[in-house]
Amino acid sequence: MSTSRRRLSEFASKASSEFKRRLSVTSQDEEGVPRAGWASLIPMYAGLSAQPLSDGSGVEVGLSIHDGSYPVDFSVQILYFANNPDHSVSELLEEHIVQQLIEFSEDHLFKFIGTGVTEQLTELAPGLCTRLWKELDMVPIVFKIRSTMGREGQAADPAHSQPRPADEQADSAARKCVMYFGPSHIPRLSIGFRNVVEVDAAGKIHLIDGLEEYKNSVRAPTWNVLTKYAKALSDKGTKIAFFSSTPQGGGVALMRHAMIRLLRNLGVDAAWYVPKPSPAVFRTTKNNHNILQGVAEPSLRLTLDRQEEFTKWITYNAKRYWLSEGGPLAKGGIDVCFIDDPQMPGLIPLIRAARPELPIVYRSHIEVRSDLIHKEGSPQAEVWKYLWDRIQLCDVFISHPVNKFVPDSVPIEKVGLMGAATDWLDGLSKPLREWDLEYYMRLFRTQCNEVNMNPLAWPSRPYIVQIARFDPAKGIPVVIESYCKLRKKLERANIPASRIPQLLLCGHGAIDDPDASIIYDDTMMKLQQRPFAQYAHDIVVMRIGPSDQMLNALLTNARCCLQLSSREGFEVKVSEAIHHGKPIVATRAGGIPLQVQHGKNGFLVDVGDSDAVARHLYDLWVDDDLFKRVSEYAKVSVSDEVSTQGNLASWLYMATKLAAGETLKPNGRFINDLMREEAGEPYLDDEPRIPRGGIEVQAK
């Protein structure tokens, strides 16, 4: 099928050649190769519409450009389609719109952030939203825009209605789109009735339409079991819900956003709820987290006053939002309940009192120091007793597959193992084209300037990155010590200045993490001390906002990654780095050894061993063959178990069993293995999976 065009209205704005000259920059990469780029790109929005011509010969396409305050330009074109079996109308329409946006952005130095798309256009081009998200890094938001003249929301008189011009429809979509973004050009978080997290603006944001992209990003057995259990739940109308403490920032929130997005595509009735935030309670829950991991001051305690405050908070939220008539935990509500740690276990006895028959799965994401829990009167014993008094009422206890992560007070028949998950199609992991990478890297540099932080010299110099929360268990002091030792090694080897790396420490935090500022300040103080001060000018320490694509860009452009945690669960940043093909040096802490294959996709060191970290980084720096070999192996070595699809399949397997009234007793096994066995999908010989041997998850 071929096309011809008739332009009814062309874009009228003309790009300033002087403006482009002033913004053009030329730099060299670490190998001295010149790179052309732009000092900055202007964030903009768009509106897109299309409607078939009355005679069926083509489609009228409207594009509106919006700066966030007012429309700045528009175009209307008619595409005529001639018969040709090679391409569908939808493919040609998608290609036309994508190319128009690329050309306009490159001509005017724009970075399109989001776009309003009319519902009618998505019917004509079902794959458009996915392409806009994957190829142009635009957030598509779909609106029902009136296609006939008259006011929005009013019924049209078919006898007297006239078609509404495509540019008006596109402009309306653009204006609606802008309302969904905050001042930092990040989509607003939406919390709805009963504190349900309205993922993707309650479904208006269409990042991935359909299931094909999800299917193509995992192996066939993973997809088969996922769709098997999704269909079983959908056919029976089973309702499931997740309850966690915060809708943004931490790994749990990232997993839940991705899961709800995919569940919507799978047709499963699922929701995700969060409590009303309380800074005082979040201080307590963070203290509990640090105490259980053994990284808190010994004097820190969960006092009776704190316990009472904690209990009142969860009780208020439960009765106010979820247990009242019509709520998800009231009679007639959900069929299976999933609760995330350790902020929410107080919900379990409240559910048991109101609905004793409701299956409850508790998900523990953190290490619990069992050796300290067994010490009578210890801070760990106090915290665990408070939590376990509530957790013990659950049906299944899910833990990371890590040695000694579960106290022996938890009956082993209740314990199932699952790793954490990340999503290959969201803003953190999807491939970004150079245009968008450049935008986020320049934006990061601007943010560094705003807080008077050292800038990254990239692309002129390489850098090493650790992306993590500013948390006492993330090993940030060891990261700095390792970097300084690496610098001394490189200096002794007379490595050219252009190949001397910088160090980047960055991450964005959750609203229930009050430690971030404390650890950030401690890090900056450390950089003023000997012997670190001499390298402080090359160390970039940044807390950034909740921009997934910025973290993606910083990871994509890094040469190597670090994860030097002293205590860890199952760190998805490790999986993301490996999936990006980045050689990683990480500690033998928590679940990290299950993710890193020593000498193949990265290197493992003992906690605190900065000498070993520096040695491995040095080898990666001077041995190009080693670097390439590790990088290439990394790209194909990540198990589907840590993808959204693989992880979600395990949740749906549990939901299917429990909703049917069956008793689920994992007995310390991987939920994924139970699921694959029952579904008749054995592991293939070449299929990567998390190592199974040598794990004694229960600690005495």
XYZ file of C-alpha atoms in Angstrom:
700
model
C 0.000 0.000 0.000
C 1.382 3.406 -0.915
C 0.346 6.866 0.175
C 0.033 10.319 -1.270
C -0.434 13.462 0.794
C -2.366 16.670 0.541
C -1.354 19.359 3.011
C -4.277 21.403 4.278
C -2.219 23.237 6.896
C 1.534 22.918 7.304
C 3.572 23.675 10.403
C 4.153 27.410 10.269
C 6.881 27.894 12.858
C 10.421 28.160 11.552
C 13.451 27.115 13.540
C 16.071 29.814 14.167
C 19.388 28.907 12.596
C 21.158 31.257 15.025
C 19.458 29.558 17.971
C 20.583 26.167 16.704
C 24.117 27.459 16.164
C 24.307 28.714 19.737
C 23.011 25.427 21.154
C 25.224 23.200 19.034
C 28.133 21.643 20.894
C 31.040 19.519 19.775
C 32.844 17.243 22.173
C 35.091 14.231 22.067
C 34.407 10.860 23.571
C 37.005 8.988 25.627
C 38.678 7.729 22.441
C 38.939 11.212 20.978
C 36.173 10.760 18.407
C 34.297 14.057 17.793
C 30.611 14.089 18.792
C 28.068 16.644 17.687
C 25.223 17.408 20.040
C 23.035 20.070 21.563
C 23.502 21.999 24.776
C 19.830 21.558 25.605
C 16.520 20.468 24.138
C 13.209 22.182 24.875
C 10.565 19.937 26.492
C 7.310 20.019 24.540
C 4.000 18.200 24.225
C 1.879 17.127 21.286
C -1.675 16.246 20.365
C -2.525 13.688 17.677
C -5.771 12.962 15.896
C -6.998 11.210 12.787
C -10.354 10.546 11.154
C -11.274 8.672 7.971
C -12.481 10.631 4.974
C -16.168 10.171 4.245
C -15.445 8.419 0.944
C -12.974 6.009 2.562
C -10.079 7.057 0.337
C -7.795 8.211 3.126
C -7.361 9.727 6.571
C -7.188 13.316 7.805
C -4.342 13.624 10.323
C -3.923 16.469 12.790
C -0.829 17.284 14.866
C -0.755 20.011 17.508
C 2.381 21.222 19.278
C 2.015 22.540 22.849
C 4.634 24.106 25.121
C 2.827 23.280 28.346
C 1.066 26.635 28.491
C -0.362 27.238 25.033
C -0.444 25.700 21.535
C 2.472 26.878 19.398
C 1.920 25.155 16.037
C -0.214 22.635 14.181
C -0.528 20.805 10.909
C -3.286 18.980 9.041
C -2.581 16.522 6.260
C -4.690 14.086 4.288
C -3.144 10.715 3.559
C -4.564 8.893 0.546
C -3.981 5.133 0.444
C -3.576 3.183 -2.772
C -4.071 -0.590 -2.794
C -0.902 -2.448 -1.934
C -0.851 -5.669 0.124
C 2.566 -5.038 1.691
C 1.455 -2.546 4.358
C -1.701 -1.893 6.318
C -3.329 1.513 6.745
C -2.410 1.423 10.439
C 1.287 0.837 9.718
C 1.458 3.682 7.223
C -0.431 6.007 9.552
C 1.883 5.143 12.455
C 4.979 5.669 10.319
C 3.727 9.018 9.049
C 3.066 10.351 12.550
C 6.345 9.038 13.988
C 8.360 10.633 11.179
C 6.499 13.940 11.495
C 7.331 14.117 15.200
C 10.983 13.179 14.635
C 11.430 15.780 11.910
C 9.739 18.535 13.910
C 11.712 17.779 17.067
C 15.052 17.702 15.249
C 14.303 20.857 13.295
C 13.252 22.848 16.381
C 15.447 21.098 18.997
C 12.436 19.813 20.930
C 12.169 16.808 23.220
C 8.582 15.599 23.175
C 7.616 14.479 26.671
C 4.019 13.393 26.245
C 1.226 13.423 23.738
C -2.543 13.347 23.832
C -3.936 10.790 21.398
C -7.554 10.641 20.358
C -9.376 7.374 20.908
C -10.355 7.344 17.253
C -6.686 7.461 16.238
C -5.844 4.450 18.413
C -8.606 2.530 16.633
C -7.087 3.405 13.258
C -3.490 2.777 14.407
C -3.532 0.308 17.342
C 0.253 0.129 17.561
C 0.893 3.874 17.609
C 1.042 4.416 21.372
C 3.525 1.590 21.835
C 5.749 3.006 19.096
C 5.605 6.499 20.558
C 6.705 5.134 23.938
C 9.366 2.725 22.700
C 10.837 4.703 19.810
C 10.341 8.362 20.756
C 10.170 8.129 24.562
C 6.833 9.956 24.570
C 4.150 9.205 27.157
C 0.923 8.654 25.159
C -2.326 9.502 26.945
C -5.545 8.460 25.220
C -8.635 10.681 25.390
C -12.114 10.408 23.997
C -12.249 13.574 21.909
C -15.426 14.619 20.188
C -15.160 14.303 16.402
C -18.146 16.524 15.579
C -18.785 20.210 16.224
C -20.246 21.197 19.591
C -19.219 21.328 23.210
C -17.343 18.449 24.856
C -19.667 16.235 26.870
C -22.832 17.283 25.055
C -24.693 14.915 22.794
C -24.433 15.816 19.123
C -27.434 16.199 16.882
C -26.690 13.678 14.111
C -28.947 15.512 11.689
C -27.017 18.775 11.968
C -23.540 17.740 13.171
C -20.479 18.584 11.118
C -17.068 16.926 11.342
C -14.718 18.648 13.750
C -11.421 19.632 12.076
C -8.505 17.322 12.883
C -6.375 20.180 14.211
C -9.058 21.082 16.767
C -9.218 17.483 17.941
C -5.428 17.326 18.201
C -5.322 20.621 20.100
C -7.944 19.369 22.552
C -5.917 16.178 23.125
C -2.723 18.203 23.689
C -4.387 20.497 26.247
C -5.752 17.521 28.165
C -2.383 15.781 28.048
C -0.515 18.688 29.634
C -2.745 18.501 32.710
C -1.328 15.053 33.552
C 2.247 16.292 33.994
C 3.904 18.104 36.874
C 6.228 21.114 36.661
C 9.259 18.822 36.193
C 7.666 17.175 33.125
C 7.018 13.892 34.966
C 3.539 12.313 34.894
C 1.601 13.105 38.042
C 0.997 10.269 40.465
C -2.696 9.567 40.838
C -4.293 8.159 44.000
C -8.000 7.474 43.728
C -10.968 6.516 45.868
C -10.067 4.293 48.837
C -6.406 5.132 48.201
C -6.141 2.918 45.161
C -3.051 3.659 43.083
C -4.362 4.660 39.678
C -1.503 3.224 37.659
C -0.893 5.032 34.357
C -3.524 7.653 35.222
C -6.150 4.941 35.717
C -5.305 3.423 32.345
C -5.350 6.608 30.263
C -1.586 6.379 29.750
C -0.866 3.717 27.129
C 2.803 2.724 27.265
C 2.361 -0.783 25.893
C -0.866 -1.703 24.109
C -1.606 -5.378 23.659
C 0.546 -8.328 24.644
C 2.931 -8.794 21.717
C 5.754 -6.672 23.174
C 5.495 -8.480 26.500
C 5.512 -11.850 24.764
C 8.569 -11.017 22.670
C 10.680 -9.881 25.631
C 10.641 -13.238 27.489
C 11.094 -16.886 26.605
C 8.195 -19.080 25.501
C 7.768 -21.152 28.714
C 7.526 -17.983 30.803
C 4.857 -16.565 28.550
C 2.931 -19.825 28.446
C 2.584 -20.130 32.223
C 1.766 -16.445 32.653
C -1.106 -16.536 30.178
C -2.334 -19.887 31.540
C -2.914 -18.556 35.054
C -4.053 -15.120 33.877
C -6.766 -16.781 31.814
C -7.827 -18.966 34.738
C -8.287 -15.899 36.967
C -9.951 -13.839 34.264
C -12.410 -16.590 33.334
C -13.529 -16.955 36.959
C -13.625 -13.218 37.623
C -11.184 -13.576 40.539
C -10.281 -10.264 42.175
C -6.821 -9.734 43.665
C -5.198 -6.762 45.382
C -1.766 -5.662 46.568
C -1.216 -3.516 49.675
C 2.071 -1.666 50.184
C 3.277 1.463 51.946
C 4.124 3.865 49.131
C 3.114 4.383 45.496
C 6.460 5.769 44.346
C 10.201 5.549 44.821
C 11.209 2.104 46.073
C 11.584 -1.233 44.337
C 8.215 -2.489 45.555
C 6.427 0.473 43.993
C 8.251 -0.036 40.685
C 7.222 -3.702 40.605
C 3.601 -2.950 41.405
C 3.264 -0.265 38.727
C 4.610 -2.672 36.117
C 2.451 -5.566 37.342
C -0.814 -3.627 37.360
C -0.015 -2.344 33.863
C 0.476 -5.883 32.569
C -2.499 -7.271 34.510
C -4.703 -4.706 32.799
C -3.495 -5.980 29.404
C -4.098 -9.572 30.530
C -7.664 -8.838 31.605
C -7.158 -9.778 35.274
C -9.150 -7.868 37.902
C -6.357 -6.444 40.065
C -5.804 -3.328 42.166
C -3.085 -1.821 44.348
C -3.726 0.167 47.528
C -1.524 2.355 49.725
C -2.204 3.987 53.106
C -2.367 7.677 53.836
C 1.277 8.657 54.454
C 2.540 9.561 57.918
C 6.096 10.947 58.272
C 6.201 9.921 61.942
C 5.188 6.339 61.145
C 7.573 6.155 58.193
C 10.384 7.113 60.563
C 9.373 4.156 62.725
C 9.129 1.735 59.788
C 12.534 2.815 58.507
C 13.965 2.317 61.988
C 12.426 -1.173 62.020
C 13.968 -1.884 58.623
C 17.435 -0.816 59.801
C 17.097 -2.689 63.111
C 16.104 -5.963 61.422
C 19.042 -5.672 59.012
C 21.436 -4.933 61.868
C 22.580 -1.542 60.551
C 20.901 0.679 63.169
C 22.454 2.140 66.300
C 22.165 -0.379 69.179
C 20.262 2.177 71.239
C 17.459 2.451 68.683
C 14.293 0.705 69.877
C 10.692 0.090 68.872
C 9.183 1.587 72.017
C 5.648 0.928 73.221
C 4.665 4.457 72.209
C 5.986 3.833 68.694
C 4.174 0.508 68.524
C 0.913 2.126 69.545
C 1.348 4.905 66.989
C 2.163 2.329 64.288
C -0.893 0.218 65.156
C -3.249 3.204 65.223
C -2.003 4.329 61.804
C -2.663 1.031 60.006
C -5.970 0.535 61.866
C -7.185 3.966 60.796
C -6.268 3.341 57.158
C -7.836 -0.112 57.113
C -11.152 1.005 58.586
C -11.259 4.300 56.691
C -10.456 2.965 53.212
C -10.550 -0.824 52.896
C -12.736 -2.536 55.508
C -15.760 -0.266 55.272
C -18.742 -1.334 53.174
C -17.803 -1.584 49.516
C -14.100 -1.663 50.311
C -11.704 -4.254 48.873
C -11.340 -6.046 52.230
C -15.037 -5.969 53.116
C -17.360 -8.882 52.370
C -17.895 -9.159 48.624
C -14.512 -7.575 47.969
C -11.310 -9.178 46.743
C -10.667 -12.931 46.625
C -6.907 -12.966 47.364
C -4.831 -10.406 49.294
C -1.089 -9.711 48.878
C 0.650 -7.619 51.548
C 4.138 -6.110 51.271
C 6.533 -5.723 54.173
C 7.295 -4.487 56.852
C 5.051 -1.450 57.051
C 1.780 -3.281 56.454
C 1.583 -6.473 58.571
C -0.733 -4.742 61.052
C -3.366 -5.144 58.349
C -3.352 -8.945 58.634
C -5.156 -9.375 62.008
C -7.703 -6.754 60.955
C -8.480 -8.796 57.833
C -8.660 -12.018 59.828
C -11.224 -10.463 62.169
C -13.380 -9.131 59.323
C -12.931 -11.916 56.743
C -11.299 -15.012 58.228
C -11.718 -16.906 54.953
C -9.726 -14.453 52.798
C -6.352 -15.925 51.662
C -3.427 -13.666 52.601
C 0.097 -13.810 51.174
C 2.760 -11.801 53.008
C 5.776 -10.699 50.967
C 8.999 -10.071 52.933
C 11.459 -8.003 50.907
C 14.217 -7.519 53.484
C 16.763 -9.547 55.395
C 15.882 -10.333 58.987
C 18.958 -10.913 61.175
C 17.908 -14.130 62.845
C 21.151 -14.336 64.830
C 20.174 -11.088 66.548
C 16.468 -11.902 66.820
C 17.249 -14.838 69.094
C 19.004 -12.621 71.615
C 16.500 -11.983 74.366
C 15.809 -8.271 74.819
C 17.674 -7.213 71.665
C 16.225 -4.466 69.418
C 15.812 -7.099 66.694
C 13.848 -9.402 69.005
C 11.492 -6.559 69.960
C 10.789 -5.541 66.371
C 10.371 -9.105 65.119
C 7.989 -10.018 67.943
C 5.781 -7.044 67.112
C 5.748 -7.928 63.402
C 5.499 -11.716 63.761
C 2.515 -11.463 66.109
C 0.703 -10.081 63.063
C 2.432 -11.832 60.158
C 1.838 -15.330 61.587
C -1.834 -15.081 60.630
C -1.014 -15.129 56.896
C -1.386 -18.232 54.695
C 1.893 -17.962 52.771
C 5.169 -16.194 53.644
C 7.208 -15.186 50.577
C 10.918 -14.443 50.995
C 13.862 -13.619 48.783
C 15.801 -16.820 47.940
C 18.679 -15.920 50.258
C 20.419 -17.874 53.004
C 19.219 -17.149 56.551
C 16.602 -14.592 55.475
C 13.699 -16.144 57.386
C 13.614 -16.623 61.182
C 12.851 -20.141 62.367
C 9.671 -18.892 64.015
C 8.151 -18.922 60.509
C 6.888 -22.472 59.765
C 8.860 -23.742 56.787
C 5.720 -25.147 55.116
C 4.476 -21.558 54.757
C 7.693 -20.262 53.178
C 7.969 -19.751 49.404
C 10.848 -18.155 47.508
C 10.726 -15.411 44.870
C 13.201 -12.850 43.629
C 12.378 -9.220 43.016
C 11.424 -8.108 39.503
C 12.126 -5.348 37.053
C 10.434 -4.455 33.780
C 12.231 -4.552 30.436
C 9.673 -2.253 28.775
C 9.371 0.577 31.304
C 11.348 3.806 31.524
C 14.152 2.239 33.555
C 15.115 -0.450 31.079
C 13.781 0.204 27.572
C 16.374 1.216 24.932
C 16.621 4.981 24.447
C 17.684 6.546 21.154
C 20.618 8.985 21.151
C 18.314 12.020 20.947
C 16.613 11.099 24.197
C 19.787 9.963 25.932
C 21.292 13.352 25.146
C 18.269 15.120 26.610
C 18.407 13.270 29.941
C 22.171 13.581 30.257
C 21.983 17.353 29.665
C 19.083 17.587 32.089
C 21.152 15.743 34.685
C 24.013 18.163 34.133
C 21.611 21.068 34.680
C 20.433 19.522 37.935
C 24.037 19.159 39.062
C 24.627 22.841 38.336
C 21.528 23.833 40.282
C 22.900 22.279 43.484
C 26.536 23.226 42.791
C 27.573 19.600 42.263
C 30.488 18.461 40.122
C 29.260 17.838 36.568
C 29.768 14.623 34.641
C 32.315 15.195 31.888
C 30.624 12.549 29.732
C 31.094 11.921 26.822
C 34.647 13.246 27.076
C 35.368 10.922 29.980
C 33.860 7.605 31.094
C 32.269 7.077 34.486
C 31.446 4.322 36.951
C 28.023 4.366 38.574
C 26.244 3.001 41.625
C 22.524 3.642 41.394
C 20.964 3.108 44.794
C 19.045 4.803 47.554
C 21.104 6.750 50.069
C 20.719 4.043 52.677
C 23.072 2.805 55.431
C 23.106 -0.694 53.900
C 24.134 0.352 50.369
C 27.873 0.460 51.100
C 28.427 4.009 49.872
C 31.607 4.577 51.966
C 33.131 1.438 50.396
C 32.198 2.699 46.921
C 34.203 5.883 47.559
C 37.166 3.991 49.024
C 37.193 1.586 46.052
C 37.132 4.422 43.553
C 40.026 6.217 45.189
C 42.102 3.011 45.161
C 41.256 2.514 41.485
C 42.410 6.041 40.727
C 45.797 5.359 42.286
C 46.170 2.185 40.220
C 45.295 4.005 37.000
C 47.680 6.828 37.767
C 50.541 4.381 38.346
C 49.707 2.751 34.999
C 49.888 6.140 33.209
C 46.363 5.829 31.801
C 45.544 8.909 29.643
C 43.522 11.598 31.430
C 40.639 11.185 28.967
C 40.225 7.553 30.097
C 40.340 8.256 33.832
C 36.774 7.642 35.032
C 34.591 9.738 37.239
C 32.373 8.197 39.912
C 28.621 8.774 40.023
C 26.516 7.993 43.085
C 22.848 8.654 42.456
C 19.306 7.494 43.028
C 15.849 8.691 43.916
C 14.086 7.668 47.074
C 10.715 6.627 48.401
C 8.489 8.848 50.507
C 8.781 6.342 53.384
C 12.608 6.611 53.478
C 13.637 9.426 55.844
C 17.274 8.241 56.027
C 18.208 9.528 52.580
C 19.184 13.047 53.688
C 21.243 11.713 56.602
C 23.249 9.331 54.411
C 23.657 11.975 51.700
C 25.152 14.388 54.254
C 27.448 11.677 55.629
C 28.661 10.956 52.092
C 29.484 14.598 51.397
C 31.359 14.857 54.705
C 33.414 11.777 53.851
C 34.527 13.405 50.604
C 36.117 16.222 52.604
C 38.361 13.809 54.494
C 41.739 12.389 53.616
C 42.553 10.558 51.382
C 39.285 11.084 49.513
C 39.399 14.858 49.172
C 41.982 14.772 46.375
C 39.482 12.923 44.160
C 36.302 14.630 45.357
C 36.197 16.873 42.270
C 35.616 13.754 40.152
C 32.885 12.265 42.355
C 29.291 13.215 41.559
C 26.737 12.629 44.336
C 23.130 13.330 43.367
C 19.632 12.695 44.661
C 17.367 13.018 41.673
C 13.622 13.083 41.206
C 11.466 10.139 40.125
C 12.581 10.134 36.490
C 13.023 6.537 35.379
C 14.448 7.553 32.011
C 17.147 9.676 33.627
C 18.330 6.684 35.647
C 18.120 4.627 32.455
C 20.302 7.133 30.599
C 22.854 7.294 33.424
C 23.071 3.493 33.454
C 23.167 3.206 29.654
C 26.092 5.607 29.304
C 28.125 4.247 32.231
C 31.068 2.012 31.499
C 30.828 -0.134 34.630
C 28.460 -0.456 37.592
C 28.841 -1.108 41.284
C 26.520 -2.507 43.952
C 28.503 -2.707 47.167
C 25.693 -3.265 49.656
C 26.491 -4.586 53.115
C 22.936 -5.926 53.501
C 20.676 -6.624 50.579
C 17.555 -8.431 49.512
C 17.340 -9.137 45.797
C 18.599 -5.944 44.146
C 16.832 -5.216 40.858
C 19.451 -2.587 39.968
C 21.879 -5.471 39.589
C 19.541 -7.209 37.129
C 19.014 -3.956 35.218
C 22.750 -3.305 34.926
C 23.413 -6.826 33.684
C 20.493 -6.609 31.235
C 22.057 -3.387 29.882
C 25.292 -5.304 29.276
C 27.210 -3.402 31.941
C 29.975 -5.299 33.758
C 29.182 -5.056 37.457
C 31.245 -5.439 40.592
C 29.038 -6.320 43.539
C 29.204 -7.762 47.028
C 28.347 -11.230 48.253
C 25.429 -9.777 50.188
C 21.861 -11.048 50.287
C 20.543 -12.106 46.902
C 23.270 -10.463 44.807
C 25.313 -13.691 44.360
C 22.207 -15.228 42.770
C 22.255 -12.501 40.124
C 25.968 -12.080 39.375
C 27.922 -14.972 37.846
C 31.462 -14.320 39.000
C 33.831 -13.836 36.083
C 31.036 -14.138 33.511
C 28.620 -11.194 33.753
C 30.428 -9.425 36.572
C 32.508 -9.949 39.685
C 31.675 -10.682 43.317
C 33.648 -9.415 46.304
C 33.308 -9.758 50.044
C 31.457 -6.984 51.856
C 33.832 -4.108 52.586
C 36.690 -5.410 50.397
C 37.547 -2.203 48.565
C 40.894 -3.649 47.410
C 39.126 -6.395 45.458
C 36.663 -3.902 43.968
C 39.498 -1.673 42.763
C 41.341 -4.667 41.322
C 38.352 -5.880 39.284
C 37.577 -2.376 38.029
C 41.204 -1.953 37.011
C 41.154 -5.230 35.072
C 37.975 -4.150 33.254
C 39.597 -0.817 32.461
C 42.854 -2.069 30.965
C 41.708 -5.359 29.409
C 39.345 -4.586 26.515
C 38.841 -8.260 25.699
C 37.734 -8.971 29.260
C 35.371 -6.000 29.194
C 33.757 -7.080 25.914
C 33.433 -10.708 26.987
C 31.725 -9.815 30.269
C 29.498 -7.238 28.597
C 28.281 -9.582 25.861
C 27.574 -12.440 28.250
C 25.690 -10.110 30.583
C 23.115 -9.217 27.934
C 21.857 -12.805 27.624
C 22.316 -14.073 31.165
C 19.337 -12.603 33.037
C 16.600 -15.043 34.021
C 12.971 -14.394 33.096
C 12.233 -14.863 36.797
C 13.340 -11.279 37.419
C 11.184 -9.864 34.625
C 7.696 -8.537 35.297
C 6.240 -11.394 33.256
C 8.092 -14.149 35.100
C 7.528 -12.665 38.531
C 3.860 -11.932 37.916
C 3.278 -15.500 36.755
C 4.216 -16.698 40.257
C 1.760 -14.284 41.868
C -1.017 -15.440 39.552
C -0.210 -19.087 40.244
C -0.628 -18.455 43.983
C -3.830 -16.490 43.404
C -5.294 -19.298 41.286
C -4.584 -21.930 43.934
C -5.743 -19.891 46.920
C -8.881 -18.504 45.259
C -9.917 -22.079 44.491
C -9.762 -22.901 48.192
C -6.611 -24.992 47.934
C -3.956 -24.986 50.648
C -0.581 -23.780 49.406
C 2.439 -25.096 51.302
C 5.645 -24.217 49.416
C 7.934 -25.800 52.063
C 10.801 -23.466 51.250
C 10.723 -24.012 47.494
C 10.694 -21.484 44.671
C 7.132 -20.552 43.748
C 8.321 -20.455 40.154
C 9.315 -24.144 40.307
C 5.969 -25.189 41.785
C 4.224 -23.227 39.044
C 6.296 -24.606 36.164
C 5.832 -28.175 37.374
C 2.076 -27.866 37.694
C 1.786 -26.083 34.333
C 3.868 -28.753 32.566
C 6.500 -26.260 31.396
C 9.892 -27.671 32.453
C 12.999 -25.529 32.166
C 14.809 -25.686 28.831
C 18.490 -26.667 28.823
C 19.676 -23.210 27.772
C 17.157 -21.248 29.861
C 18.812 -19.032 32.509
C 17.379 -19.220 35.996
C 18.279 -18.168 39.509
C 20.625 -20.742 41.100
C 18.692 -23.234 43.221
C 21.376 -25.042 45.191
C 22.831 -24.313 48.604
C 20.062 -22.080 49.923
C 18.983 -22.634 53.522
C 16.528 -19.797 53.752
C 15.484 -20.486 57.334
C 17.831 -19.359 60.089
C 17.960 -20.749 63.612
